[in-house]
Amino acid sequence: DQEKQLGLVQSSGKHLLSLINDLLDLAKIESGRVELRLGAVDCAPVLDEVIQTLGPAAQARGLWLRLEPRPEWPAVRADRRALLQILINLTGNAVKFTQSGGVTLAVTESDVGIGIEVRDTGPGLSASDRARLFEPFTQVGDARTRNAEGTGLGLHLSTKLAALMDGRIDVSSAPGEGSCFTLTLGRH
């Protein structure tokens, strides 16, 4: 019984720390005090770190978390810490909201740059939810059936960090079809 109580205390502490860090990061961005070190960042090691970090959470939920292989891995123009923060947030959300199946990370190339995709087999999003998704303190979906905790800051913070790196985050999704979040950054 004590282990269960200590586990709840630890979980609550981690959640509170996450909220505080999100608020501090957002305050820094809004005040213009974020200093990013933009340079060439290889995608493969960053994506491997995301898989290592969130693999246990996915496995605990009975989900797969995989990286789509590539013959060559491109480098993006980014700040490594900010890139990792965005990808952990996007992937963490995908794991959190996916009930069965899993999450795939992939890298694509196009005329506009390098896209890092986070695709899930989750419930998908309605058009009205997609329209509000990146607003601060917003959680979408039915509050009565939503079983995932969060602050509603992660996606807003991620879009701000992406913009500071001259990038953007797009989402494609439909109810019952999963979601695909794509972080697009410039080539290095």
mmCIF file with all atom_site columns, C-alpha atoms in Angstrom:
data_model
loop_
_atom_site.group_PDB
_atom_site.id
_atom_site.type_symbol
_atom_site.label_atom_id
_atom_site.label_alt_id
_atom_site.label_comp_id
_atom_site.label_asym_id
_atom_site.label_entity_id
_atom_site.label_seq_id
_atom_site.pdbx_PDB_ins_code
_atom_site.Cartn_x
_atom_site.Cartn_y
_atom_site.Cartn_z
_atom_site.occupancy
_atom_site.B_iso_or_equiv
_atom_site.pdbx_formal_charge
_atom_site.auth_seq_id
_atom_site.auth_comp_id
_atom_site.auth_asym_id
_atom_site.auth_atom_id
_atom_site.pdbx_PDB_model_num
ATOM 1   C CA . ASP A 1 1   ? 0.000   0.000  0.000   1.00 0.00 ? 1   ASP A CA 1
ATOM 2   C CA . GLN A 1 2   ? 2.893   2.347  0.794   1.00 0.00 ? 2   GLN A CA 1
ATOM 3   C CA . GLU A 1 3   ? 4.531   1.579  -2.570  1.00 0.00 ? 3   GLU A CA 1
ATOM 4   C CA . LYS A 1 4   ? 1.297   2.523  -4.321  1.00 0.00 ? 4   LYS A CA 1
ATOM 5   C CA . GLN A 1 5   ? 1.079   5.795  -2.389  1.00 0.00 ? 5   GLN A CA 1
ATOM 6   C CA . LEU A 1 6   ? 4.735   6.613  -3.089  1.00 0.00 ? 6   LEU A CA 1
ATOM 7   C CA . GLY A 1 7   ? 4.158   5.851  -6.778  1.00 0.00 ? 7   GLY A CA 1
ATOM 8   C CA . LEU A 1 8   ? 1.271   8.351  -6.812  1.00 0.00 ? 8   LEU A CA 1
ATOM 9   C CA . VAL A 1 9   ? 3.441   10.969 -5.093  1.00 0.00 ? 9   VAL A CA 1
ATOM 10  C CA . GLN A 1 10  ? 6.222   10.390 -7.629  1.00 0.00 ? 10  GLN A CA 1
ATOM 11  C CA . SER A 1 11  ? 3.801   10.584 -10.572 1.00 0.00 ? 11  SER A CA 1
ATOM 12  C CA . SER A 1 12  ? 2.258   13.798 -9.217  1.00 0.00 ? 12  SER A CA 1
ATOM 13  C CA . GLY A 1 13  ? 5.716   15.288 -8.683  1.00 0.00 ? 13  GLY A CA 1
ATOM 14  C CA . LYS A 1 14  ? 6.756   14.507 -12.264 1.00 0.00 ? 14  LYS A CA 1
ATOM 15  C CA . HIS A 1 15  ? 3.527   16.014 -13.586 1.00 0.00 ? 15  HIS A CA 1
ATOM 16  C CA . LEU A 1 16  ? 4.051   19.194 -11.544 1.00 0.00 ? 16  LEU A CA 1
ATOM 17  C CA . LEU A 1 17  ? 7.687   19.463 -12.685 1.00 0.00 ? 17  LEU A CA 1
ATOM 18  C CA . SER A 1 18  ? 6.577   19.086 -16.296 1.00 0.00 ? 18  SER A CA 1
ATOM 19  C CA . LEU A 1 19  ? 3.999   21.855 -15.857 1.00 0.00 ? 19  LEU A CA 1
ATOM 20  C CA . ILE A 1 20  ? 6.538   24.187 -14.258 1.00 0.00 ? 20  ILE A CA 1
ATOM 21  C CA . ASN A 1 21  ? 9.111   23.523 -16.992 1.00 0.00 ? 21  ASN A CA 1
ATOM 22  C CA . ASP A 1 22  ? 6.514   24.148 -19.723 1.00 0.00 ? 22  ASP A CA 1
ATOM 23  C CA . LEU A 1 23  ? 5.473   27.430 -18.106 1.00 0.00 ? 23  LEU A CA 1
ATOM 24  C CA . LEU A 1 24  ? 9.094   28.552 -17.708 1.00 0.00 ? 24  LEU A CA 1
ATOM 25  C CA . ASP A 1 25  ? 9.922   27.664 -21.309 1.00 0.00 ? 25  ASP A CA 1
ATOM 26  C CA . LEU A 1 26  ? 6.833   29.482 -22.562 1.00 0.00 ? 26  LEU A CA 1
ATOM 27  C CA . ALA A 1 27  ? 7.677   32.556 -20.459 1.00 0.00 ? 27  ALA A CA 1
ATOM 28  C CA . LYS A 1 28  ? 11.215  32.598 -21.911 1.00 0.00 ? 28  LYS A CA 1
ATOM 29  C CA . ILE A 1 29  ? 9.885   32.361 -25.450 1.00 0.00 ? 29  ILE A CA 1
ATOM 30  C CA . GLU A 1 30  ? 7.265   35.066 -24.929 1.00 0.00 ? 30  GLU A CA 1
ATOM 31  C CA . SER A 1 31  ? 9.862   37.412 -23.409 1.00 0.00 ? 31  SER A CA 1
ATOM 32  C CA . GLY A 1 32  ? 12.312  36.785 -26.255 1.00 0.00 ? 32  GLY A CA 1
ATOM 33  C CA . ARG A 1 33  ? 14.906  35.281 -23.906 1.00 0.00 ? 33  ARG A CA 1
ATOM 34  C CA . VAL A 1 34  ? 15.279  31.898 -25.544 1.00 0.00 ? 34  VAL A CA 1
ATOM 35  C CA . GLU A 1 35  ? 18.722  31.414 -27.012 1.00 0.00 ? 35  GLU A CA 1
ATOM 36  C CA . LEU A 1 36  ? 18.814  28.640 -29.567 1.00 0.00 ? 36  LEU A CA 1
ATOM 37  C CA . ARG A 1 37  ? 22.021  27.354 -31.099 1.00 0.00 ? 37  ARG A CA 1
ATOM 38  C CA . LEU A 1 38  ? 21.028  26.567 -34.659 1.00 0.00 ? 38  LEU A CA 1
ATOM 39  C CA . GLY A 1 39  ? 23.255  24.239 -36.576 1.00 0.00 ? 39  GLY A CA 1
ATOM 40  C CA . ALA A 1 40  ? 23.376  20.895 -38.332 1.00 0.00 ? 40  ALA A CA 1
ATOM 41  C CA . VAL A 1 41  ? 21.578  18.216 -36.319 1.00 0.00 ? 41  VAL A CA 1
ATOM 42  C CA . ASP A 1 42  ? 21.567  14.623 -37.530 1.00 0.00 ? 42  ASP A CA 1
ATOM 43  C CA . CYS A 1 43  ? 18.053  13.184 -37.359 1.00 0.00 ? 43  CYS A CA 1
ATOM 44  C CA . ALA A 1 44  ? 18.955  9.561  -36.575 1.00 0.00 ? 44  ALA A CA 1
ATOM 45  C CA . PRO A 1 45  ? 20.552  10.019 -33.108 1.00 0.00 ? 45  PRO A CA 1
ATOM 46  C CA . VAL A 1 46  ? 17.778  12.383 -31.983 1.00 0.00 ? 46  VAL A CA 1
ATOM 47  C CA . LEU A 1 47  ? 15.063  9.958  -33.116 1.00 0.00 ? 47  LEU A CA 1
ATOM 48  C CA . ASP A 1 48  ? 16.897  7.077  -31.423 1.00 0.00 ? 48  ASP A CA 1
ATOM 49  C CA . GLU A 1 49  ? 16.881  9.080  -28.187 1.00 0.00 ? 49  GLU A CA 1
ATOM 50  C CA . VAL A 1 50  ? 13.127  9.669  -28.525 1.00 0.00 ? 50  VAL A CA 1
ATOM 51  C CA . ILE A 1 51  ? 12.583  5.922  -29.003 1.00 0.00 ? 51  ILE A CA 1
ATOM 52  C CA . GLN A 1 52  ? 14.789  5.105  -25.977 1.00 0.00 ? 52  GLN A CA 1
ATOM 53  C CA . THR A 1 53  ? 13.048  7.701  -23.805 1.00 0.00 ? 53  THR A CA 1
ATOM 54  C CA . LEU A 1 54  ? 9.443   6.811  -24.656 1.00 0.00 ? 54  LEU A CA 1
ATOM 55  C CA . GLY A 1 55  ? 9.793   3.141  -25.563 1.00 0.00 ? 55  GLY A CA 1
ATOM 56  C CA . PRO A 1 56  ? 9.108   1.946  -22.003 1.00 0.00 ? 56  PRO A CA 1
ATOM 57  C CA . ALA A 1 57  ? 5.912   4.057  -21.766 1.00 0.00 ? 57  ALA A CA 1
ATOM 58  C CA . ALA A 1 58  ? 4.684   2.682  -25.094 1.00 0.00 ? 58  ALA A CA 1
ATOM 59  C CA . GLN A 1 59  ? 5.530   -0.874 -24.077 1.00 0.00 ? 59  GLN A CA 1
ATOM 60  C CA . ALA A 1 60  ? 3.717   -0.431 -20.738 1.00 0.00 ? 60  ALA A CA 1
ATOM 61  C CA . ARG A 1 61  ? 0.577   0.518  -22.694 1.00 0.00 ? 61  ARG A CA 1
ATOM 62  C CA . GLY A 1 62  ? 0.975   -2.467 -25.042 1.00 0.00 ? 62  GLY A CA 1
ATOM 63  C CA . LEU A 1 63  ? 1.901   -0.251 -28.012 1.00 0.00 ? 63  LEU A CA 1
ATOM 64  C CA . TRP A 1 64  ? 4.746   -0.449 -30.507 1.00 0.00 ? 64  TRP A CA 1
ATOM 65  C CA . LEU A 1 65  ? 7.021   2.537  -31.003 1.00 0.00 ? 65  LEU A CA 1
ATOM 66  C CA . ARG A 1 66  ? 9.187   2.240  -34.077 1.00 0.00 ? 66  ARG A CA 1
ATOM 67  C CA . LEU A 1 67  ? 11.415  4.229  -36.357 1.00 0.00 ? 67  LEU A CA 1
ATOM 68  C CA . GLU A 1 68  ? 10.893  3.853  -40.098 1.00 0.00 ? 68  GLU A CA 1
ATOM 69  C CA . PRO A 1 69  ? 14.305  3.014  -41.551 1.00 0.00 ? 69  PRO A CA 1
ATOM 70  C CA . ARG A 1 70  ? 16.050  5.093  -44.205 1.00 0.00 ? 70  ARG A CA 1
ATOM 71  C CA . PRO A 1 71  ? 19.093  4.404  -46.356 1.00 0.00 ? 71  PRO A CA 1
ATOM 72  C CA . GLU A 1 72  ? 20.421  7.907  -45.578 1.00 0.00 ? 72  GLU A CA 1
ATOM 73  C CA . TRP A 1 73  ? 19.550  10.190 -42.688 1.00 0.00 ? 73  TRP A CA 1
ATOM 74  C CA . PRO A 1 74  ? 19.442  13.921 -43.428 1.00 0.00 ? 74  PRO A CA 1
ATOM 75  C CA . ALA A 1 75  ? 20.598  16.707 -41.157 1.00 0.00 ? 75  ALA A CA 1
ATOM 76  C CA . VAL A 1 76  ? 18.236  19.540 -40.271 1.00 0.00 ? 76  VAL A CA 1
ATOM 77  C CA . ARG A 1 77  ? 18.946  23.116 -39.283 1.00 0.00 ? 77  ARG A CA 1
ATOM 78  C CA . ALA A 1 78  ? 17.887  23.138 -35.643 1.00 0.00 ? 78  ALA A CA 1
ATOM 79  C CA . ASP A 1 79  ? 18.779  23.498 -31.999 1.00 0.00 ? 79  ASP A CA 1
ATOM 80  C CA . ARG A 1 80  ? 19.258  19.922 -30.765 1.00 0.00 ? 80  ARG A CA 1
ATOM 81  C CA . ARG A 1 81  ? 17.656  20.461 -27.343 1.00 0.00 ? 81  ARG A CA 1
ATOM 82  C CA . ALA A 1 82  ? 14.604  22.204 -28.825 1.00 0.00 ? 82  ALA A CA 1
ATOM 83  C CA . LEU A 1 83  ? 14.278  19.547 -31.533 1.00 0.00 ? 83  LEU A CA 1
ATOM 84  C CA . LEU A 1 84  ? 14.390  16.778 -28.939 1.00 0.00 ? 84  LEU A CA 1
ATOM 85  C CA . GLN A 1 85  ? 11.857  18.599 -26.756 1.00 0.00 ? 85  GLN A CA 1
ATOM 86  C CA . ILE A 1 86  ? 9.413   18.948 -29.668 1.00 0.00 ? 86  ILE A CA 1
ATOM 87  C CA . LEU A 1 87  ? 9.782   15.323 -30.750 1.00 0.00 ? 87  LEU A CA 1
ATOM 88  C CA . ILE A 1 88  ? 9.404   13.970 -27.219 1.00 0.00 ? 88  ILE A CA 1
ATOM 89  C CA . ASN A 1 89  ? 6.270   16.066 -26.819 1.00 0.00 ? 89  ASN A CA 1
ATOM 90  C CA . LEU A 1 90  ? 4.723   14.966 -30.125 1.00 0.00 ? 90  LEU A CA 1
ATOM 91  C CA . THR A 1 91  ? 5.650   11.312 -29.576 1.00 0.00 ? 91  THR A CA 1
ATOM 92  C CA . GLY A 1 92  ? 4.608   11.383 -25.927 1.00 0.00 ? 92  GLY A CA 1
ATOM 93  C CA . ASN A 1 93  ? 1.192   12.715 -26.935 1.00 0.00 ? 93  ASN A CA 1
ATOM 94  C CA . ALA A 1 94  ? 0.856   10.019 -29.578 1.00 0.00 ? 94  ALA A CA 1
ATOM 95  C CA . VAL A 1 95  ? 1.670   7.311  -27.027 1.00 0.00 ? 95  VAL A CA 1
ATOM 96  C CA . LYS A 1 96  ? -0.626  8.883  -24.431 1.00 0.00 ? 96  LYS A CA 1
ATOM 97  C CA . PHE A 1 97  ? -3.674  9.089  -26.705 1.00 0.00 ? 97  PHE A CA 1
ATOM 98  C CA . THR A 1 98  ? -3.251  5.831  -28.636 1.00 0.00 ? 98  THR A CA 1
ATOM 99  C CA . GLN A 1 99  ? -5.222  2.916  -27.226 1.00 0.00 ? 99  GLN A CA 1
ATOM 100 C CA . SER A 1 100 ? -4.018  0.133  -29.524 1.00 0.00 ? 100 SER A CA 1
ATOM 101 C CA . GLY A 1 101 ? -1.493  -0.315 -32.317 1.00 0.00 ? 101 GLY A CA 1
ATOM 102 C CA . GLY A 1 102 ? 1.350   2.120  -31.985 1.00 0.00 ? 102 GLY A CA 1
ATOM 103 C CA . VAL A 1 103 ? 3.418   5.054  -33.115 1.00 0.00 ? 103 VAL A CA 1
ATOM 104 C CA . THR A 1 104 ? 5.819   5.366  -36.050 1.00 0.00 ? 104 THR A CA 1
ATOM 105 C CA . LEU A 1 105 ? 8.501   8.019  -36.460 1.00 0.00 ? 105 LEU A CA 1
ATOM 106 C CA . ALA A 1 106 ? 9.612   8.760  -40.014 1.00 0.00 ? 106 ALA A CA 1
ATOM 107 C CA . VAL A 1 107 ? 11.682  11.306 -41.921 1.00 0.00 ? 107 VAL A CA 1
ATOM 108 C CA . THR A 1 108 ? 10.608  12.648 -45.308 1.00 0.00 ? 108 THR A CA 1
ATOM 109 C CA . GLU A 1 109 ? 12.192  15.113 -47.710 1.00 0.00 ? 109 GLU A CA 1
ATOM 110 C CA . SER A 1 110 ? 10.455  17.622 -49.959 1.00 0.00 ? 110 SER A CA 1
ATOM 111 C CA . ASP A 1 111 ? 11.062  20.942 -51.675 1.00 0.00 ? 111 ASP A CA 1
ATOM 112 C CA . VAL A 1 112 ? 10.197  22.808 -48.466 1.00 0.00 ? 112 VAL A CA 1
ATOM 113 C CA . GLY A 1 113 ? 12.628  20.915 -46.236 1.00 0.00 ? 113 GLY A CA 1
ATOM 114 C CA . ILE A 1 114 ? 12.874  17.884 -43.992 1.00 0.00 ? 114 ILE A CA 1
ATOM 115 C CA . GLY A 1 115 ? 9.712   16.553 -42.398 1.00 0.00 ? 115 GLY A CA 1
ATOM 116 C CA . ILE A 1 116 ? 9.860   14.513 -39.206 1.00 0.00 ? 116 ILE A CA 1
ATOM 117 C CA . GLU A 1 117 ? 6.575   12.654 -38.877 1.00 0.00 ? 117 GLU A CA 1
ATOM 118 C CA . VAL A 1 118 ? 4.961   11.210 -35.772 1.00 0.00 ? 118 VAL A CA 1
ATOM 119 C CA . ARG A 1 119 ? 2.157   8.902  -36.950 1.00 0.00 ? 119 ARG A CA 1
ATOM 120 C CA . ASP A 1 120 ? -0.175  7.084  -34.588 1.00 0.00 ? 120 ASP A CA 1
ATOM 121 C CA . THR A 1 121 ? -3.065  4.643  -34.748 1.00 0.00 ? 121 THR A CA 1
ATOM 122 C CA . GLY A 1 122 ? -5.035  6.617  -32.159 1.00 0.00 ? 122 GLY A CA 1
ATOM 123 C CA . PRO A 1 123 ? -8.615  7.882  -32.291 1.00 0.00 ? 123 PRO A CA 1
ATOM 124 C CA . GLY A 1 124 ? -7.865  10.774 -34.662 1.00 0.00 ? 124 GLY A CA 1
ATOM 125 C CA . LEU A 1 125 ? -9.075  14.363 -34.425 1.00 0.00 ? 125 LEU A CA 1
ATOM 126 C CA . SER A 1 126 ? -12.147 16.159 -35.701 1.00 0.00 ? 126 SER A CA 1
ATOM 127 C CA . ALA A 1 127 ? -11.810 19.323 -37.787 1.00 0.00 ? 127 ALA A CA 1
ATOM 128 C CA . SER A 1 128 ? -12.981 21.470 -34.849 1.00 0.00 ? 128 SER A CA 1
ATOM 129 C CA . ASP A 1 129 ? -10.384 19.866 -32.541 1.00 0.00 ? 129 ASP A CA 1
ATOM 130 C CA . ARG A 1 130 ? -7.618  20.377 -35.123 1.00 0.00 ? 130 ARG A CA 1
ATOM 131 C CA . ALA A 1 131 ? -8.533  24.075 -35.308 1.00 0.00 ? 131 ALA A CA 1
ATOM 132 C CA . ARG A 1 132 ? -7.950  24.523 -31.545 1.00 0.00 ? 132 ARG A CA 1
ATOM 133 C CA . LEU A 1 133 ? -5.120  22.054 -31.067 1.00 0.00 ? 133 LEU A CA 1
ATOM 134 C CA . PHE A 1 134 ? -2.178  24.467 -30.848 1.00 0.00 ? 134 PHE A CA 1
ATOM 135 C CA . GLU A 1 135 ? -3.838  27.032 -28.559 1.00 0.00 ? 135 GLU A CA 1
ATOM 136 C CA . PRO A 1 136 ? -2.351  27.361 -25.056 1.00 0.00 ? 136 PRO A CA 1
ATOM 137 C CA . PHE A 1 137 ? -4.042  25.466 -22.196 1.00 0.00 ? 137 PHE A CA 1
ATOM 138 C CA . THR A 1 138 ? -6.238  23.592 -24.651 1.00 0.00 ? 138 THR A CA 1
ATOM 139 C CA . GLN A 1 139 ? -7.032  19.919 -24.499 1.00 0.00 ? 139 GLN A CA 1
ATOM 140 C CA . VAL A 1 140 ? -9.202  18.526 -27.261 1.00 0.00 ? 140 VAL A CA 1
ATOM 141 C CA . GLY A 1 141 ? -11.586 15.622 -27.397 1.00 0.00 ? 141 GLY A CA 1
ATOM 142 C CA . ASP A 1 142 ? -14.347 14.606 -25.050 1.00 0.00 ? 142 ASP A CA 1
ATOM 143 C CA . ALA A 1 143 ? -13.352 15.508 -21.475 1.00 0.00 ? 143 ALA A CA 1
ATOM 144 C CA . ARG A 1 144 ? -15.597 12.746 -20.123 1.00 0.00 ? 144 ARG A CA 1
ATOM 145 C CA . THR A 1 145 ? -13.718 10.027 -22.001 1.00 0.00 ? 145 THR A CA 1
ATOM 146 C CA . ARG A 1 146 ? -10.225 11.566 -22.046 1.00 0.00 ? 146 ARG A CA 1
ATOM 147 C CA . ASN A 1 147 ? -8.061  9.516  -19.706 1.00 0.00 ? 147 ASN A CA 1
ATOM 148 C CA . ALA A 1 148 ? -4.738  11.235 -20.356 1.00 0.00 ? 148 ALA A CA 1
ATOM 149 C CA . GLU A 1 149 ? -3.406  13.968 -18.149 1.00 0.00 ? 149 GLU A CA 1
ATOM 150 C CA . GLY A 1 150 ? -1.739  17.072 -19.474 1.00 0.00 ? 150 GLY A CA 1
ATOM 151 C CA . THR A 1 151 ? -1.499  20.816 -19.213 1.00 0.00 ? 151 THR A CA 1
ATOM 152 C CA . GLY A 1 152 ? -2.534  21.794 -22.692 1.00 0.00 ? 152 GLY A CA 1
ATOM 153 C CA . LEU A 1 153 ? 0.791   23.598 -23.161 1.00 0.00 ? 153 LEU A CA 1
ATOM 154 C CA . GLY A 1 154 ? 2.955   21.043 -24.943 1.00 0.00 ? 154 GLY A CA 1
ATOM 155 C CA . LEU A 1 155 ? 1.751   21.580 -28.507 1.00 0.00 ? 155 LEU A CA 1
ATOM 156 C CA . HIS A 1 156 ? 1.618   25.357 -28.096 1.00 0.00 ? 156 HIS A CA 1
ATOM 157 C CA . LEU A 1 157 ? 5.180   25.370 -26.752 1.00 0.00 ? 157 LEU A CA 1
ATOM 158 C CA . SER A 1 158 ? 6.314   23.029 -29.537 1.00 0.00 ? 158 SER A CA 1
ATOM 159 C CA . THR A 1 159 ? 4.916   25.306 -32.260 1.00 0.00 ? 159 THR A CA 1
ATOM 160 C CA . LYS A 1 160 ? 6.697   28.289 -30.712 1.00 0.00 ? 160 LYS A CA 1
ATOM 161 C CA . LEU A 1 161 ? 10.005  26.386 -30.600 1.00 0.00 ? 161 LEU A CA 1
ATOM 162 C CA . ALA A 1 162 ? 9.529   25.206 -34.194 1.00 0.00 ? 162 ALA A CA 1
ATOM 163 C CA . ALA A 1 163 ? 8.905   28.794 -35.329 1.00 0.00 ? 163 ALA A CA 1
ATOM 164 C CA . LEU A 1 164 ? 12.101  29.956 -33.588 1.00 0.00 ? 164 LEU A CA 1
ATOM 165 C CA . MET A 1 165 ? 13.948  27.431 -35.779 1.00 0.00 ? 165 MET A CA 1
ATOM 166 C CA . ASP A 1 166 ? 12.129  28.701 -38.920 1.00 0.00 ? 166 ASP A CA 1
ATOM 167 C CA . GLY A 1 167 ? 10.032  25.537 -38.908 1.00 0.00 ? 167 GLY A CA 1
ATOM 168 C CA . ARG A 1 168 ? 6.408   24.574 -38.451 1.00 0.00 ? 168 ARG A CA 1
ATOM 169 C CA . ILE A 1 169 ? 4.219   21.759 -37.189 1.00 0.00 ? 169 ILE A CA 1
ATOM 170 C CA . ASP A 1 170 ? 1.316   20.494 -39.276 1.00 0.00 ? 170 ASP A CA 1
ATOM 171 C CA . VAL A 1 171 ? -1.269  17.872 -38.428 1.00 0.00 ? 171 VAL A CA 1
ATOM 172 C CA . SER A 1 172 ? -3.375  15.623 -40.612 1.00 0.00 ? 172 SER A CA 1
ATOM 173 C CA . SER A 1 173 ? -6.019  13.539 -38.919 1.00 0.00 ? 173 SER A CA 1
ATOM 174 C CA . ALA A 1 174 ? -9.583  12.310 -39.088 1.00 0.00 ? 174 ALA A CA 1
ATOM 175 C CA . PRO A 1 175 ? -11.743 10.614 -36.470 1.00 0.00 ? 175 PRO A CA 1
ATOM 176 C CA . GLY A 1 176 ? -11.025 6.901  -36.368 1.00 0.00 ? 176 GLY A CA 1
ATOM 177 C CA . GLU A 1 177 ? -7.972  7.176  -38.638 1.00 0.00 ? 177 GLU A CA 1
ATOM 178 C CA . GLY A 1 178 ? -5.156  8.192  -36.313 1.00 0.00 ? 178 GLY A CA 1
ATOM 179 C CA . SER A 1 179 ? -3.050  11.334 -36.590 1.00 0.00 ? 179 SER A CA 1
ATOM 180 C CA . CYS A 1 180 ? 0.165   12.443 -38.248 1.00 0.00 ? 180 CYS A CA 1
ATOM 181 C CA . PHE A 1 181 ? 2.065   15.398 -36.803 1.00 0.00 ? 181 PHE A CA 1
ATOM 182 C CA . THR A 1 182 ? 4.844   16.676 -39.070 1.00 0.00 ? 182 THR A CA 1
ATOM 183 C CA . LEU A 1 183 ? 7.641   18.948 -37.901 1.00 0.00 ? 183 LEU A CA 1
ATOM 184 C CA . THR A 1 184 ? 9.146   20.597 -40.975 1.00 0.00 ? 184 THR A CA 1
ATOM 185 C CA . LEU A 1 185 ? 12.596  22.159 -40.700 1.00 0.00 ? 185 LEU A CA 1
ATOM 186 C CA . GLY A 1 186 ? 15.148  23.415 -43.181 1.00 0.00 ? 186 GLY A CA 1
ATOM 187 C CA . ARG A 1 187 ? 17.995  21.319 -44.508 1.00 0.00 ? 187 ARG A CA 1
ATOM 188 C CA . HIS A 1 188 ? 21.460  21.972 -43.255 1.00 0.00 ? 188 HIS A CA 1
#
